[in-house]
PDB file of C-alpha atoms and ligand atoms in Angstrom:
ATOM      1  CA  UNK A   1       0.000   0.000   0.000  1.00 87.00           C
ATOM      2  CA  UNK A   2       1.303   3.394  -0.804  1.00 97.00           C
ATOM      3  CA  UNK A   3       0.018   7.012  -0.124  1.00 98.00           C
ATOM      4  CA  UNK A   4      -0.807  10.184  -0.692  1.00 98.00           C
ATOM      5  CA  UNK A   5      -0.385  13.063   1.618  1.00 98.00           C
ATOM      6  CA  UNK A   6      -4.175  14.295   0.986  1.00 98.00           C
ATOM      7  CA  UNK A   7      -7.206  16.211   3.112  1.00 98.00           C
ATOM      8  CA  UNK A   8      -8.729  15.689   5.105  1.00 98.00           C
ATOM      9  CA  UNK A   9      -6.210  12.835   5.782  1.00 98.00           C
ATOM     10  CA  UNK A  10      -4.043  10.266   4.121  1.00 98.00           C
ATOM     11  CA  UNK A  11      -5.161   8.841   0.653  1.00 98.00           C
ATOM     12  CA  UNK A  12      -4.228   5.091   0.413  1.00 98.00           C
ATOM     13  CA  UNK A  13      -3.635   3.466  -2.692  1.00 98.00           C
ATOM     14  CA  UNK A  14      -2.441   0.436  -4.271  1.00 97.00           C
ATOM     15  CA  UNK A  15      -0.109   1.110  -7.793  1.00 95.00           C
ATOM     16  CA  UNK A  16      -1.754  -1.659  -9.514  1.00 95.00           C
ATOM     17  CA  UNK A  17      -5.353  -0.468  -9.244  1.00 98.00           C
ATOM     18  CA  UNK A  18      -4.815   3.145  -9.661  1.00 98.00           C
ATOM     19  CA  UNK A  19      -6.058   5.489 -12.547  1.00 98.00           C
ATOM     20  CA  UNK A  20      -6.501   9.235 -13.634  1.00 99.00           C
ATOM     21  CA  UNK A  21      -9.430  10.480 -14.788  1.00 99.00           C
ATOM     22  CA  UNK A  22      -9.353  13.648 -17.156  1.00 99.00           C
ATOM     23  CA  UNK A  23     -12.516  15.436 -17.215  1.00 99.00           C
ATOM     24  CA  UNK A  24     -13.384  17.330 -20.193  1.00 99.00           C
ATOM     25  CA  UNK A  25      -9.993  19.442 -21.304  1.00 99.00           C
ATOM     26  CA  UNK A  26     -11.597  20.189 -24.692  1.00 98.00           C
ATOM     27  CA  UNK A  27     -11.834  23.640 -26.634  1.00 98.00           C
ATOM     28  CA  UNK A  28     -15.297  23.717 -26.241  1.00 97.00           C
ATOM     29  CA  UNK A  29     -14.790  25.080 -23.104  1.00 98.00           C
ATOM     30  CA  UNK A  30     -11.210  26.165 -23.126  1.00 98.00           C
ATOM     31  CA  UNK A  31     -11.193  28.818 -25.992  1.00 97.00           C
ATOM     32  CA  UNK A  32     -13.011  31.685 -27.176  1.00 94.00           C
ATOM     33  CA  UNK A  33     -16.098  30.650 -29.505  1.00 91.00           C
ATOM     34  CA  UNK A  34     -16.589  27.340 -27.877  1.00 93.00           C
ATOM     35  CA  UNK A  35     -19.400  26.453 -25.013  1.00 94.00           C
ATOM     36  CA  UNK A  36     -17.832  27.597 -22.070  1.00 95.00           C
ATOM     37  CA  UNK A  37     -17.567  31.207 -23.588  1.00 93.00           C
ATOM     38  CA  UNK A  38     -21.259  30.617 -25.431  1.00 90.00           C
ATOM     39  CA  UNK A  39     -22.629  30.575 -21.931  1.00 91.00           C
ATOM     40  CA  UNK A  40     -20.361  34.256 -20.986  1.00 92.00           C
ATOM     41  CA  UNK A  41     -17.636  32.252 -18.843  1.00 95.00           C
ATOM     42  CA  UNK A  42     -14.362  34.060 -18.998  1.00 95.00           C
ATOM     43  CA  UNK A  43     -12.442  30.589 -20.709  1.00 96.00           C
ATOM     44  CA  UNK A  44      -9.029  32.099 -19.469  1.00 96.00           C
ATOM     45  CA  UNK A  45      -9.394  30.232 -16.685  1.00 97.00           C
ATOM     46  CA  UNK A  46      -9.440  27.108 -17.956  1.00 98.00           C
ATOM     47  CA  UNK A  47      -6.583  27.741 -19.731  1.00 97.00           C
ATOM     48  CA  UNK A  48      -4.381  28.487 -16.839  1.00 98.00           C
ATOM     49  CA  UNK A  49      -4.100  25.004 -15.306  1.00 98.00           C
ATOM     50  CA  UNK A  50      -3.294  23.397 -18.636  1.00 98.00           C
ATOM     51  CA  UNK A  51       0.285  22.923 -17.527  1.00 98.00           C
ATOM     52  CA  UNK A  52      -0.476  21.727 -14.403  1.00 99.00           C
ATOM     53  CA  UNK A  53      -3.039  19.117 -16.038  1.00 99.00           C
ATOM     54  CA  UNK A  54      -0.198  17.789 -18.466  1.00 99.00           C
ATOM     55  CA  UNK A  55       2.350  17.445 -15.536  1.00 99.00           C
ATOM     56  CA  UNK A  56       0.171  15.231 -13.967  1.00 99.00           C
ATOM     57  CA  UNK A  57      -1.350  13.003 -16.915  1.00 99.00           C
ATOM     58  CA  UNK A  58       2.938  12.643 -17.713  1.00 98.00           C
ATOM     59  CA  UNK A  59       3.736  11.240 -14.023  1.00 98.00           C
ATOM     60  CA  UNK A  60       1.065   8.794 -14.323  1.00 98.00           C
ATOM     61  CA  UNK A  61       1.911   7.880 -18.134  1.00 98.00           C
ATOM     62  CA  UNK A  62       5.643   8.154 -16.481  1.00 98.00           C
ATOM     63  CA  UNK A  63       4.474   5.330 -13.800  1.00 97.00           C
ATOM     64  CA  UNK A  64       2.577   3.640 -16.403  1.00 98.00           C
ATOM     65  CA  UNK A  65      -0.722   3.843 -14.978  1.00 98.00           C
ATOM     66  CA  UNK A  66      -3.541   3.781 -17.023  1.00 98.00           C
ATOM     67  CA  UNK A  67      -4.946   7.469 -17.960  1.00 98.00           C
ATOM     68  CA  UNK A  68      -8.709   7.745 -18.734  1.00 99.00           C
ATOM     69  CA  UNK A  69      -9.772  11.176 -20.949  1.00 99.00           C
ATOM     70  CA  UNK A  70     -13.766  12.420 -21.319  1.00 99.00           C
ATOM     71  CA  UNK A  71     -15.463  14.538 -23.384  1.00 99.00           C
ATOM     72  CA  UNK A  72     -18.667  16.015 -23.509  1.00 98.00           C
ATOM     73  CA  UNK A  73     -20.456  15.525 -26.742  1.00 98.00           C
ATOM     74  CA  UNK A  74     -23.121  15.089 -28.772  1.00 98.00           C
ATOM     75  CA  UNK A  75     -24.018  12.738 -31.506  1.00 98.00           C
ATOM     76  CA  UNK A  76     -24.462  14.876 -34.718  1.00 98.00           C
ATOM     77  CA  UNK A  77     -27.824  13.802 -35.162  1.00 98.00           C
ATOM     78  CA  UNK A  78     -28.658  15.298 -31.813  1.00 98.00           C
ATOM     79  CA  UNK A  79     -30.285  11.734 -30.668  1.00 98.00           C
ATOM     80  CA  UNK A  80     -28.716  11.931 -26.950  1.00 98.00           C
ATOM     81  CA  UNK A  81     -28.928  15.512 -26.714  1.00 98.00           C
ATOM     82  CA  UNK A  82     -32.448  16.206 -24.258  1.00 97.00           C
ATOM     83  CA  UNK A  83     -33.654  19.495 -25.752  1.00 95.00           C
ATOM     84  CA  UNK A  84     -33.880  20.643 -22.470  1.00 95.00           C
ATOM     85  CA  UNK A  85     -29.646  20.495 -22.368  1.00 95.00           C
ATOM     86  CA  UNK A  86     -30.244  22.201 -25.960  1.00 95.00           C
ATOM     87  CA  UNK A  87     -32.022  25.392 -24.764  1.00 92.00           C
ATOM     88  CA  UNK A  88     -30.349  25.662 -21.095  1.00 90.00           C
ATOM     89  CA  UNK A  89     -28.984  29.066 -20.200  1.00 84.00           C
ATOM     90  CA  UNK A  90     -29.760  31.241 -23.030  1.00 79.00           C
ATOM     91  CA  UNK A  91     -26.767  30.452 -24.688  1.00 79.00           C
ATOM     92  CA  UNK A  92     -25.351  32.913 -27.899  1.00 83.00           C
ATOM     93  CA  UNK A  93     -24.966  29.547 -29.975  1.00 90.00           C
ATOM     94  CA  UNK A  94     -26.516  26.406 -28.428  1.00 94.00           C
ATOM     95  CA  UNK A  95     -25.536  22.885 -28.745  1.00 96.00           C
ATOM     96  CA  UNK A  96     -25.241  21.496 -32.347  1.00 96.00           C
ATOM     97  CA  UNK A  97     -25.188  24.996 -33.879  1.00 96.00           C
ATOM     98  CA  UNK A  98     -22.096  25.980 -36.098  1.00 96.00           C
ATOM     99  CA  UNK A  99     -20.285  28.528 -34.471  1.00 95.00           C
ATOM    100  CA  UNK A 100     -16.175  29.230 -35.294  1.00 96.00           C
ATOM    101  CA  UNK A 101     -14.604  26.030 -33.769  1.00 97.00           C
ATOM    102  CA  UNK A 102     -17.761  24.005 -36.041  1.00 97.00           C
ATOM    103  CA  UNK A 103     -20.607  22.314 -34.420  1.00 97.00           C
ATOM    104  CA  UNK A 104     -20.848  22.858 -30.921  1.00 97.00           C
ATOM    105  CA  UNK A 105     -20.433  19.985 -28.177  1.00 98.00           C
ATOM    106  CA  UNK A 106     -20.796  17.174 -31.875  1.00 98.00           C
ATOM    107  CA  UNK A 107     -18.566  14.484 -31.780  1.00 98.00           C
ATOM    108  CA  UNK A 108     -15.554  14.681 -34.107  1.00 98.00           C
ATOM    109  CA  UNK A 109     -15.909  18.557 -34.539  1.00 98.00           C
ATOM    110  CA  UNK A 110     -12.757  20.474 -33.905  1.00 98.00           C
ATOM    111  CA  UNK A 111     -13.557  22.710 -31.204  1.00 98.00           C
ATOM    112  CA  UNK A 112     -15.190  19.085 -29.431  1.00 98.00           C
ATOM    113  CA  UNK A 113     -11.262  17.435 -29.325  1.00 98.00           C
ATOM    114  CA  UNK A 114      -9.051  17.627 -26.786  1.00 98.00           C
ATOM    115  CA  UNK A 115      -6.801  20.454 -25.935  1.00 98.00           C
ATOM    116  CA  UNK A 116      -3.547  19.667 -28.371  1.00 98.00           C
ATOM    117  CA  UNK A 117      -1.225  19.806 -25.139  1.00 98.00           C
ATOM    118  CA  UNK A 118      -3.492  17.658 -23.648  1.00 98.00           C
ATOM    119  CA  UNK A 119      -4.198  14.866 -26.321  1.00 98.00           C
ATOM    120  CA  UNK A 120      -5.002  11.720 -25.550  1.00 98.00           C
ATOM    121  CA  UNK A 121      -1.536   8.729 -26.443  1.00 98.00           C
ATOM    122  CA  UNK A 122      -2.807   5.883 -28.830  1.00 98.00           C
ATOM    123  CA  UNK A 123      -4.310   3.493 -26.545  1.00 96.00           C
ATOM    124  CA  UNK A 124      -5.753   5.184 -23.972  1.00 98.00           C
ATOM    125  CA  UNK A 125      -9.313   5.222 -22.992  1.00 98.00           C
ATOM    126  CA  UNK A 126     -11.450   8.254 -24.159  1.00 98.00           C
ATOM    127  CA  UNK A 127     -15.130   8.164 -23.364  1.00 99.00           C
ATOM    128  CA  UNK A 128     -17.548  10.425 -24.668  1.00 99.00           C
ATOM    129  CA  UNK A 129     -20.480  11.449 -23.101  1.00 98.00           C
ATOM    130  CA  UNK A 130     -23.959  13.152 -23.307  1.00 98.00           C
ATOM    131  CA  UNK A 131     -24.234  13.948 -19.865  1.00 98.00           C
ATOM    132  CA  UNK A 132     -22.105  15.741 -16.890  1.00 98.00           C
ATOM    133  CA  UNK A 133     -21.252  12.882 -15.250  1.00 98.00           C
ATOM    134  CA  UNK A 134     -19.164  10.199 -17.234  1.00 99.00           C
ATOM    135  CA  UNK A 135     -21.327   7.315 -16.057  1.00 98.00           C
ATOM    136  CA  UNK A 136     -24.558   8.264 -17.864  1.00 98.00           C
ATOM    137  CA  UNK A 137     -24.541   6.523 -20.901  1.00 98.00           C
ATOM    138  CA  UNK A 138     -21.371   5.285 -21.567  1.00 98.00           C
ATOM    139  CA  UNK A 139     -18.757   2.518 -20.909  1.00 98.00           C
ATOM    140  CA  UNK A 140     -16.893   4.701 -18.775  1.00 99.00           C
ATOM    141  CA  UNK A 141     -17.965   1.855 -15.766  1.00 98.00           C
ATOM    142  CA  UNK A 142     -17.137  -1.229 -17.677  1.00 98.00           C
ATOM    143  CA  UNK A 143     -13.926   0.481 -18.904  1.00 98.00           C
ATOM    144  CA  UNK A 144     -12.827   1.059 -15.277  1.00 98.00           C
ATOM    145  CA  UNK A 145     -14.063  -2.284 -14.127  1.00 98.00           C
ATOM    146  CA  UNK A 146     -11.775  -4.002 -16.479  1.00 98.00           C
ATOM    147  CA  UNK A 147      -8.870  -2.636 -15.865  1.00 98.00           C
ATOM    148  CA  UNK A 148      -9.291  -3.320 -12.503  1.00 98.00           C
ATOM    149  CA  UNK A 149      -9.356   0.563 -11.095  1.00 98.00           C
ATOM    150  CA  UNK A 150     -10.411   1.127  -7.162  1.00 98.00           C
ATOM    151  CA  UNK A 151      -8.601   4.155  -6.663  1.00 98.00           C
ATOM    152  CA  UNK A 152      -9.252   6.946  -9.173  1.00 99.00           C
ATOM    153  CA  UNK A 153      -7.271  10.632  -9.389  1.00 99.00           C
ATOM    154  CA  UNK A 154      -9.515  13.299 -11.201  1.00 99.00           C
ATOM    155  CA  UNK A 155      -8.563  16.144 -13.470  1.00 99.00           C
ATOM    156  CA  UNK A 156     -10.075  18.477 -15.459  1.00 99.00           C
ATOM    157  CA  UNK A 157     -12.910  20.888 -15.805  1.00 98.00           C
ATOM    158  CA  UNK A 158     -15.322  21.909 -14.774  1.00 98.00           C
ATOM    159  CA  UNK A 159     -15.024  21.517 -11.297  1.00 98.00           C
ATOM    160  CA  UNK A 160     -18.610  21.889  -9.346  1.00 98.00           C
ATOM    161  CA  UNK A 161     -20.292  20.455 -12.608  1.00 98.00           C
ATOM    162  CA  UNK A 162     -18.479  17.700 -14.898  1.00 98.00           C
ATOM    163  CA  UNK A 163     -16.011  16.714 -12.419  1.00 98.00           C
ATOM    164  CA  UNK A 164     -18.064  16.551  -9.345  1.00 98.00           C
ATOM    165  CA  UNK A 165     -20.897  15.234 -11.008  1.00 98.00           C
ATOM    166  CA  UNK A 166     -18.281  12.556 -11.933  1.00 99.00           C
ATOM    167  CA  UNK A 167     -16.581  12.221  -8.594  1.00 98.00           C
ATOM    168  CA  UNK A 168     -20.110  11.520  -6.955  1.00 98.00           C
ATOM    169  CA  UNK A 169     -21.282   8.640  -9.478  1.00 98.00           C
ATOM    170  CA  UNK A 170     -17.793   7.036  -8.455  1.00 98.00           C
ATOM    171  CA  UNK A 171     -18.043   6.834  -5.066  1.00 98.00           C
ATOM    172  CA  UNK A 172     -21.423   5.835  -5.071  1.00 98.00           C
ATOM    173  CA  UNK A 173     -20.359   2.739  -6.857  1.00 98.00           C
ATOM    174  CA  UNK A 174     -16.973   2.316  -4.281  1.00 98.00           C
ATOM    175  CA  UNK A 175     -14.322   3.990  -5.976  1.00 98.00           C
ATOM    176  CA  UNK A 176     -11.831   6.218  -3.641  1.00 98.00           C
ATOM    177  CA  UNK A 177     -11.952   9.348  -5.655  1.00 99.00           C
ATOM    178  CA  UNK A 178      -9.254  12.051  -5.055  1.00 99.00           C
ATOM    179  CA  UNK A 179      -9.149  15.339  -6.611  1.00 99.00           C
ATOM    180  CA  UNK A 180      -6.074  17.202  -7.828  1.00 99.00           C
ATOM    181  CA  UNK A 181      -7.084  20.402  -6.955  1.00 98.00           C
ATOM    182  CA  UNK A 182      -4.679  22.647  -8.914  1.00 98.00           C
ATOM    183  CA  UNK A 183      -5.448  20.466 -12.008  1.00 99.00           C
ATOM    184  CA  UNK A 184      -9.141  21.397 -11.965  1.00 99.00           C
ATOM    185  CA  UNK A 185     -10.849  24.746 -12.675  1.00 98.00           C
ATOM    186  CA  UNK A 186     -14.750  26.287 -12.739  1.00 98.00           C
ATOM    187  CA  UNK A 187     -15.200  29.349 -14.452  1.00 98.00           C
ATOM    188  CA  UNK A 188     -15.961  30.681 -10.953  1.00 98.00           C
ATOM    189  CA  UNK A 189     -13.191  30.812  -8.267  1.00 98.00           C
ATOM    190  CA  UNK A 190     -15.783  30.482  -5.483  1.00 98.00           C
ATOM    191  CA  UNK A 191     -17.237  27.329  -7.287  1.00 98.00           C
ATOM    192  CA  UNK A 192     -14.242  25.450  -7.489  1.00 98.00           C
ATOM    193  CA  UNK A 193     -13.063  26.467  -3.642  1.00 98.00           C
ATOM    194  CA  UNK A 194     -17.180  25.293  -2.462  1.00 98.00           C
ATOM    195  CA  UNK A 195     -16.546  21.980  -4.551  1.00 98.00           C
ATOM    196  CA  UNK A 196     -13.169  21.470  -3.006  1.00 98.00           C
ATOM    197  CA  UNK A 197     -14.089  21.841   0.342  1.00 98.00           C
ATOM    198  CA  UNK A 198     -17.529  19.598   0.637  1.00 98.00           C
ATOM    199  CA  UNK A 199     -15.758  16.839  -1.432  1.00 98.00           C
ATOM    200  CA  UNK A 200     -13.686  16.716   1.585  1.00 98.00           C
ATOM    201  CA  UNK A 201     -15.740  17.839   4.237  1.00 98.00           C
ATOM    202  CA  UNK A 202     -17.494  15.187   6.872  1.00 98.00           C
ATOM    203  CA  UNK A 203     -14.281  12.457   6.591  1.00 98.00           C
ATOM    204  CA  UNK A 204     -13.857  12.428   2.640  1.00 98.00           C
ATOM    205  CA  UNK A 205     -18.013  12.855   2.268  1.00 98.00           C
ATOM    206  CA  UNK A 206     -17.511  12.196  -1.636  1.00 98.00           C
ATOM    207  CA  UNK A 207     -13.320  12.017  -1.586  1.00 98.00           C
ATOM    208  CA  UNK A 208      -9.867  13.512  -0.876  1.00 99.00           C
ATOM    209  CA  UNK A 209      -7.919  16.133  -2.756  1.00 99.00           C
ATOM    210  CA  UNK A 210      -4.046  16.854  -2.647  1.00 99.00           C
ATOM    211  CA  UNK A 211      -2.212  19.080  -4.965  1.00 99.00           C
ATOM    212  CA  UNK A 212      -0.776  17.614  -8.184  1.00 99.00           C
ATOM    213  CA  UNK A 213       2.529  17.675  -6.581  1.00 98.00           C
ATOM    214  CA  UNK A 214       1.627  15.723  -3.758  1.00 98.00           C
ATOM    215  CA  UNK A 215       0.015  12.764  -6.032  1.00 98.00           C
ATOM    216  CA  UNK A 216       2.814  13.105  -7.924  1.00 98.00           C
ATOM    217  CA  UNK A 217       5.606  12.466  -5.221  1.00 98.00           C
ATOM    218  CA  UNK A 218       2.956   9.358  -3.328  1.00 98.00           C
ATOM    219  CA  UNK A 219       3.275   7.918  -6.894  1.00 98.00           C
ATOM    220  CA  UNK A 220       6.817   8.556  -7.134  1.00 97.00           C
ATOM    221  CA  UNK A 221       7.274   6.864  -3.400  1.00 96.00           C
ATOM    222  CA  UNK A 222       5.005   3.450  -4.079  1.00 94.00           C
TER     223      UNK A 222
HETATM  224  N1  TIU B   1     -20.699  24.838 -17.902  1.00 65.75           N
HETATM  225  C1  TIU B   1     -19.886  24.173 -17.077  1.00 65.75           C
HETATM  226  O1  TIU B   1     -19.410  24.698 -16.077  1.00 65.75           O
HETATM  227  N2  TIU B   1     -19.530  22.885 -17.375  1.00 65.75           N
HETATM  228  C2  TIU B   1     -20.064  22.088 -18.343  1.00 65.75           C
HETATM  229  O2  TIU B   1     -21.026  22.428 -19.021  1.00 65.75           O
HETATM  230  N3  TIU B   1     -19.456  20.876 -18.571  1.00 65.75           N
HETATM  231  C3  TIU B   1     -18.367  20.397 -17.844  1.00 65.75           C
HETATM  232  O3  TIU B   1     -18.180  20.712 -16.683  1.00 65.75           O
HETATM  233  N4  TIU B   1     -17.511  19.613 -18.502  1.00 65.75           N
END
């Protein structure tokens, strides 16, 4: 058993059943003209922890443990997307519309891929999926199950919505769920410092967090 120096105490993990879980680093909601920005967020944000989101996805590649990336999308034919999703928030172009980066939120669009710093190595597991949470309609659970995951490290953005969302469909089915905190952003600071704190509140409620660094140097010391 190895460990992570994590709130609200030590994070125990085992090497062999350990995984990271990258939540949504596309341009959709990283760069100006994608969904994030549709719905007024200021997307500079999310661009910030992009180094800090590659360091850690490298340690674990590094350690060769199994990396995990998601992305929210849409079949183009609209077919998953509830049209209640579709006209949330008043957006300036909804979901499925054309707008500069091509179809918003549609699978295989450009401004739908990953971040380029951020892309996902030949091999690894990227889900797609209609909802916030990465359960919903995918094989996000049977890809976990088979490799054998119990311990899962999450990433990405955003961090009261996709990655919560995500964080509290794992533990309910007995994952230990830990989030890198400095490797997650919301488009509001007092979002992301709210989700941090009632992950971890009540004895690890919904899970621990630690800073990248810290996961980083308990994976280095396993
Ligand atoms: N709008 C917002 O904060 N997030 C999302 O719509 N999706 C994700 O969090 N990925």
């Amino acid at each position: 058993m190895a460990e992570i120096d994590a709130l609200p105490f030590a994070f125990v993990f085992k090497p062999q059943t350990m995984a990271l879980v990258v939540i949504d680093m596309q341009r959709d909601f990283a760069e100006p003209g994608g969904f994030g920005a549709s719905l007024g967020n200021d997307v500079g944000r999310i661009t910030a922890i992009v180094p800090t989101v590659k360091k850690l996805i490298e340690g674990f590649r590094a350690a060769g443990l199994p990396v995990i990336h998601t992305m929210e999308c849409h079949k183009p034919d609209l077919s998953d997307l509830p049209p209640t999703k579709r006209n949330r928030g008043n957006p300036s172009i909804r979901i499925g519309d054309v707008g500069p980066m091509g179809r918003v939120l549609i699978s295989g669009e450009p401004g739908t891929a990953i971040l380029d710093e951020l892309a996902p190595l030949p091999g690894e597991i990227v889900i797609e999926k209609p909802g916030k949470g990465a359960f919903y309609a995918t094989s996000f659970g049977d890809n976990i199950r088979r490799l054998g995951a119990q311990q899962l490290v999450f990433a990405g953005v955003t961090t009261e919505v996709c990655v919560q969302t995500t964080m509290r469909e794992a533990n309910d089915r007995g994952y230990e769920c830990l989030l890198a905190e400095d490797a997650t952003e919301s488009y509001f600071a007092e979002f992301k410092t709210a989700a941090i704190a009632m992950i971890r509140a009540q004895g690890a409620i919904v899970g621990w967090t630690a800073t990248t660094d810290q996961v980083l140097e308990g994976i280095a010391n396993a």
